[in-house]
mmCIF file of C-alpha atoms in Angstrom:
data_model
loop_
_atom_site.group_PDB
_atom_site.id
_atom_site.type_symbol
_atom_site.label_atom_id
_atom_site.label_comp_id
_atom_site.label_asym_id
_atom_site.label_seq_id
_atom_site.Cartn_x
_atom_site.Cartn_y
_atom_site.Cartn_z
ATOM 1 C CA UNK A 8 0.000 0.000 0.000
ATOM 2 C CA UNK A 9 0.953 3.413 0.225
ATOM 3 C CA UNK A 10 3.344 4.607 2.766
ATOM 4 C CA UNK A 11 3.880 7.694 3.451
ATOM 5 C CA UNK A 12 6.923 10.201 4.353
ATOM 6 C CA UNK A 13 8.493 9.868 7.301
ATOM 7 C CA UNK A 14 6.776 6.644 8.198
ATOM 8 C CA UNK A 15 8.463 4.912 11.650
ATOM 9 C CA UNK A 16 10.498 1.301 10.913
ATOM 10 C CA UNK A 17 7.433 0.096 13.805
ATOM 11 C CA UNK A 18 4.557 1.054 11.462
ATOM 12 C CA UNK A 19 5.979 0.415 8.125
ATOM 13 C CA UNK A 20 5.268 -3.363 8.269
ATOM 14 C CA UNK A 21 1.850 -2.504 7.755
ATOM 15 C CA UNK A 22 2.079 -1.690 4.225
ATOM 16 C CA UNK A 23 3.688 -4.665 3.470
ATOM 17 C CA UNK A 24 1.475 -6.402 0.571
ATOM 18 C CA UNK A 25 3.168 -8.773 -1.059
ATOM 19 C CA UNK A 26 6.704 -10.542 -1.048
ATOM 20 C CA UNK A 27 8.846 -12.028 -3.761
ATOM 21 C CA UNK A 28 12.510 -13.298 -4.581
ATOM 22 C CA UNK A 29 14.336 -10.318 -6.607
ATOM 23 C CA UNK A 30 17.714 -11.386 -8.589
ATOM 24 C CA UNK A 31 19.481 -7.955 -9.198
ATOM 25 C CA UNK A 32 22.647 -8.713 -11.032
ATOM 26 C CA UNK A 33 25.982 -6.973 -10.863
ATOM 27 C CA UNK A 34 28.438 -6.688 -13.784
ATOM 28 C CA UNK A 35 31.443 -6.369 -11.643
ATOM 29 C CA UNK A 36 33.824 -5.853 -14.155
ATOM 30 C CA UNK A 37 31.985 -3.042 -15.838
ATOM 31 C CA UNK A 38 31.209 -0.786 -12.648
ATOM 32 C CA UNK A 39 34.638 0.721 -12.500
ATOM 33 C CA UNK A 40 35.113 1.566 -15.800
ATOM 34 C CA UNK A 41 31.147 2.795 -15.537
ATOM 35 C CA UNK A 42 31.769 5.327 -12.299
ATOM 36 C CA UNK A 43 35.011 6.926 -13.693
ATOM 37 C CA UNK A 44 32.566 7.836 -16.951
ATOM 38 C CA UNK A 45 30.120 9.314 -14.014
ATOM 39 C CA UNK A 46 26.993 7.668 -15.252
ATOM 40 C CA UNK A 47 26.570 5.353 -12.889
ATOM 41 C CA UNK A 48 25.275 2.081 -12.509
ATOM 42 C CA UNK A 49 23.892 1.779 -16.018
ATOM 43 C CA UNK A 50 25.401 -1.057 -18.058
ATOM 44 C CA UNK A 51 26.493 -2.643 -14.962
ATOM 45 C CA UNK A 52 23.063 -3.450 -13.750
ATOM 46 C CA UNK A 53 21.092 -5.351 -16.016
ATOM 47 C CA UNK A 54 17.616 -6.467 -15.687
ATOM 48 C CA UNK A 55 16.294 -7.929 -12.681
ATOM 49 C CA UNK A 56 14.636 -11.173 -12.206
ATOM 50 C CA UNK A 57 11.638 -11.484 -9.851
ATOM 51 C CA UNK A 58 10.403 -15.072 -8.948
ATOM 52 C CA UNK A 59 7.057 -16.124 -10.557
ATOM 53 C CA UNK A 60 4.933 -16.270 -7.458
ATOM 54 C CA UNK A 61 4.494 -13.335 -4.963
ATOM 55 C CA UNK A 62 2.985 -14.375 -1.397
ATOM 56 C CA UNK A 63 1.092 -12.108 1.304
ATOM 57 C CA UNK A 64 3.112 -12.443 4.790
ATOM 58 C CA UNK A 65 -0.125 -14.310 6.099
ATOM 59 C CA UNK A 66 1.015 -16.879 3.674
ATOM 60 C CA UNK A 67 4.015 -17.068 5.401
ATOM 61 C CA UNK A 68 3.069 -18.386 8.526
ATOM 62 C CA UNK A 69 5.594 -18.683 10.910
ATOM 63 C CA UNK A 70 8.445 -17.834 8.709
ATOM 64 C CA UNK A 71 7.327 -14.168 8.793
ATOM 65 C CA UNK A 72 8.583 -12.779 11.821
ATOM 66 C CA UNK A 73 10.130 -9.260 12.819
ATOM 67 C CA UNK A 74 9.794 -7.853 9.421
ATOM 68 C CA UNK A 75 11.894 -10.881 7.333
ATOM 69 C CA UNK A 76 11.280 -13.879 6.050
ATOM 70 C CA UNK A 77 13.036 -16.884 8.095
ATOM 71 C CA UNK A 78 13.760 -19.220 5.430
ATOM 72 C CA UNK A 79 16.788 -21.024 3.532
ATOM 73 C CA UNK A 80 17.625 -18.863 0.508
ATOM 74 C CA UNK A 81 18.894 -21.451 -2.058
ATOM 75 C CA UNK A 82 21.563 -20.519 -4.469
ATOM 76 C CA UNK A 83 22.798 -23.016 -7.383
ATOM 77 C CA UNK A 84 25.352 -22.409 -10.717
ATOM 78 C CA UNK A 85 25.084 -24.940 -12.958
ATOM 79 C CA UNK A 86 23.290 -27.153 -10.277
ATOM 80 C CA UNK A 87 25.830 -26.826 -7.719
ATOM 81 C CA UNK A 88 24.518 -25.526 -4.518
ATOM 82 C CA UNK A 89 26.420 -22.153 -3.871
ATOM 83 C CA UNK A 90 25.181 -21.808 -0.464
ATOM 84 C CA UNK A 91 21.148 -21.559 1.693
ATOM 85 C CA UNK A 92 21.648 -19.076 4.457
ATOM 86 C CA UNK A 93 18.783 -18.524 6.263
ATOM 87 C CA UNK A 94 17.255 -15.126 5.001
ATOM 88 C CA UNK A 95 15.650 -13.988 8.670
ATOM 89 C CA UNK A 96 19.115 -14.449 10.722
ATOM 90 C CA UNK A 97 21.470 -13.103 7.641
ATOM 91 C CA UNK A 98 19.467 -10.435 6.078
ATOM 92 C CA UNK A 99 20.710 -7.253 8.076
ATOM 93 C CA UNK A 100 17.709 -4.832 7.944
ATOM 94 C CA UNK A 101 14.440 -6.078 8.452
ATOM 95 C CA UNK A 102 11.916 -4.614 5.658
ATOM 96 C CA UNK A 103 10.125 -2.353 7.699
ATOM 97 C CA UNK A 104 13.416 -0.590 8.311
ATOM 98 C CA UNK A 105 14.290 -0.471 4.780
ATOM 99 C CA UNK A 106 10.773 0.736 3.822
ATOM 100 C CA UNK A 107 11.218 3.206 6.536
ATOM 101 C CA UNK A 108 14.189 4.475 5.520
ATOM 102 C CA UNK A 109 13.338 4.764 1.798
ATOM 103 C CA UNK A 110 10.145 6.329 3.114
ATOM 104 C CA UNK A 111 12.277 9.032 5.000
ATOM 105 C CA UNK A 112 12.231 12.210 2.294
ATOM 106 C CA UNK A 113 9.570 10.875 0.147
ATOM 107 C CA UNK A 114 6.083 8.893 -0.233
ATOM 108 C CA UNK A 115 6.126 5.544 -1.489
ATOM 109 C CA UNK A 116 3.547 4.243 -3.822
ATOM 110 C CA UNK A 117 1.604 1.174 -3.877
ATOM 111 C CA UNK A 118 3.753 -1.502 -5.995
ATOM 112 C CA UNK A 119 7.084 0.015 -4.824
ATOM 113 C CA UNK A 120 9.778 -2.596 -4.567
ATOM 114 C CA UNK A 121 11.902 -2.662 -1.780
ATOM 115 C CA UNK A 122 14.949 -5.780 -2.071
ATOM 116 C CA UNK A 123 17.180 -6.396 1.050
ATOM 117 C CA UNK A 124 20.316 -6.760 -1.157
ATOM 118 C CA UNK A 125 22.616 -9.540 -0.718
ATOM 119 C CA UNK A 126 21.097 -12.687 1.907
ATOM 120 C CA UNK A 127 24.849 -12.534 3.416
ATOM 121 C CA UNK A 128 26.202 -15.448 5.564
ATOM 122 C CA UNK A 129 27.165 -15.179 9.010
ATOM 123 C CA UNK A 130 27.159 -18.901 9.649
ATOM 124 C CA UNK A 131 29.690 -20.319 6.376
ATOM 125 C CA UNK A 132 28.597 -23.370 7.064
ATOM 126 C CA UNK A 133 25.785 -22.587 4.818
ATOM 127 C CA UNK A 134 27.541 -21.488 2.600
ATOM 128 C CA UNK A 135 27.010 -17.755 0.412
ATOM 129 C CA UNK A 136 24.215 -16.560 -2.228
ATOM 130 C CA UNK A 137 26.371 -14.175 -3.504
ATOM 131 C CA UNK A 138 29.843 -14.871 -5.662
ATOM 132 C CA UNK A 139 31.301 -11.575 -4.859
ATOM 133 C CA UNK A 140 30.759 -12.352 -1.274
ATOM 134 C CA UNK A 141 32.584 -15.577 -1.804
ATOM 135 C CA UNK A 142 35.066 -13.818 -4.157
ATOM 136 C CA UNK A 143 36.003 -11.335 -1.630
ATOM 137 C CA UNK A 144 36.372 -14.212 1.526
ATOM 138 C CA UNK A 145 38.574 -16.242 -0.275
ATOM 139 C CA UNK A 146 41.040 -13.539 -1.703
ATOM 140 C CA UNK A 147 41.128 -12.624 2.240
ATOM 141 C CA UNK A 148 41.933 -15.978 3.528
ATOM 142 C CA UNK A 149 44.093 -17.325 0.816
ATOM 143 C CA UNK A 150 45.465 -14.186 -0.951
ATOM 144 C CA UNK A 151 43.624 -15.070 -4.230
ATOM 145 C CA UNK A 152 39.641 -16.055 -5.302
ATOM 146 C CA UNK A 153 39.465 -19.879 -6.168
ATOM 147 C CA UNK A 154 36.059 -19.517 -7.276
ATOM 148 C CA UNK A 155 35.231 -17.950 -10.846
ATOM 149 C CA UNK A 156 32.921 -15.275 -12.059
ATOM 150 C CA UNK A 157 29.700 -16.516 -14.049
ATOM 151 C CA UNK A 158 30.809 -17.099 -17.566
ATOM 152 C CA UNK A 159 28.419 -17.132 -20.776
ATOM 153 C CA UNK A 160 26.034 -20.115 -20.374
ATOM 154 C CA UNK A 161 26.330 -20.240 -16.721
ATOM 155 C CA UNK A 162 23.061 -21.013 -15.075
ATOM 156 C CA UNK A 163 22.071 -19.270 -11.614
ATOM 157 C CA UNK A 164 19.172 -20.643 -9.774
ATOM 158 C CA UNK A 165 17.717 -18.874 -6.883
ATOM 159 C CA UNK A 166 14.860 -20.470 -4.435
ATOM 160 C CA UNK A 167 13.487 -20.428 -1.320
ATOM 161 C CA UNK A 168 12.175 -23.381 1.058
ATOM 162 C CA UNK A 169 9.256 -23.986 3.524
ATOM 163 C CA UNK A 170 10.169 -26.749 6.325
ATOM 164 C CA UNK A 171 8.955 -29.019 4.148
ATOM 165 C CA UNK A 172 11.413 -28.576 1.118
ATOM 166 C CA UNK A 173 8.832 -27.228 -0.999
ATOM 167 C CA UNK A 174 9.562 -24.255 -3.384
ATOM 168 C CA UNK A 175 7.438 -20.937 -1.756
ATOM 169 C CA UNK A 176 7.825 -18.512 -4.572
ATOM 170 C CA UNK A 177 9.063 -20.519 -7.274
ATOM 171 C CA UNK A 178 12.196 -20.319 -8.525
ATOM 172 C CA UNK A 179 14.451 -17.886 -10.709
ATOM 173 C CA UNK A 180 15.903 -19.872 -13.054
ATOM 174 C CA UNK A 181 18.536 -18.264 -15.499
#
């Protein structure tokens, strides 16, 4: 729904209509080059992938608490599990904090999209969702990344699981 300026982080939750999974890609090589031109994130960026299937938080039983949703967040390339970190203990922000803050100069429509970024891993046990994130680790623990950027023909799937396994807003498959 509509929220309006200024909202507080405690009432924002209320406008809170509908969740999905949201793929926004990075082009890592191409932001450098991109910010010393000054035009931003342009090329870098290119377009985002939303799951098929959007669910109310009602839907979400349980798994909805404190503003984010306490599931595994399943990442695969090429059908090899990158990681499921649980998206209500590694997501830093809940979303009524980042609707609150977005809603801090400026009203927010009804239909405005608000993604968490990154599902980061605390716990690497689990494993990442992000290859920058596992990029970046790796370089720091071993002086150099092991794992390699997506290539052409690479295939990124990105879920996420009830308790019982099954897939609540269908997958992104790409």
């Amino acid at each position: 729904g509509d929220v309006p300026m200024g909202v507080a982080a405690e009432s924002a939750g209320a406008h809170i209509r509908l969740l999905v999974l949201v793929n926004d890609w990075s082009l890592r090589n191409l932001i450098p080059n991109e910010l010393a031109k000054g035009f931003g994130f342009y090329q870098s960026k290119p377009a985002t992938a939303f799951s098929p299937v959007a669910v109310t938080p009602d839907e979400l039983g349980g798994a909805w608490q404190e503003g984010k949703v306490h599931l595994p967040h399943v990442a695969a390339i090429n059908g090899q599990v990158l990681g499921s970190p649980d998206a209500g203990v590694d997501m830093t922000f809940s979303f009524p904090q980042l609707i609150a803050h977005a809603a801090r100069t400026r009203r927010l429509r009804a239909g405005t999209i608000i993604g968490s970024g990154t599902v980061s891993n605390r716990l690497r046990v689990r494993g990442f969702s992000c290859l920058a994130e596992v990029r970046t680790l790796e370089q720091l623990e071993h002086g150099a990344a092991k794992t390699p950027f997506l290539k052409f023909g690479d295939r990124v799937r990105i879920e996420m699981l009830d308790a019982a396994g099954a897939c609540v807003f269908g997958a992104i498959d790409q």
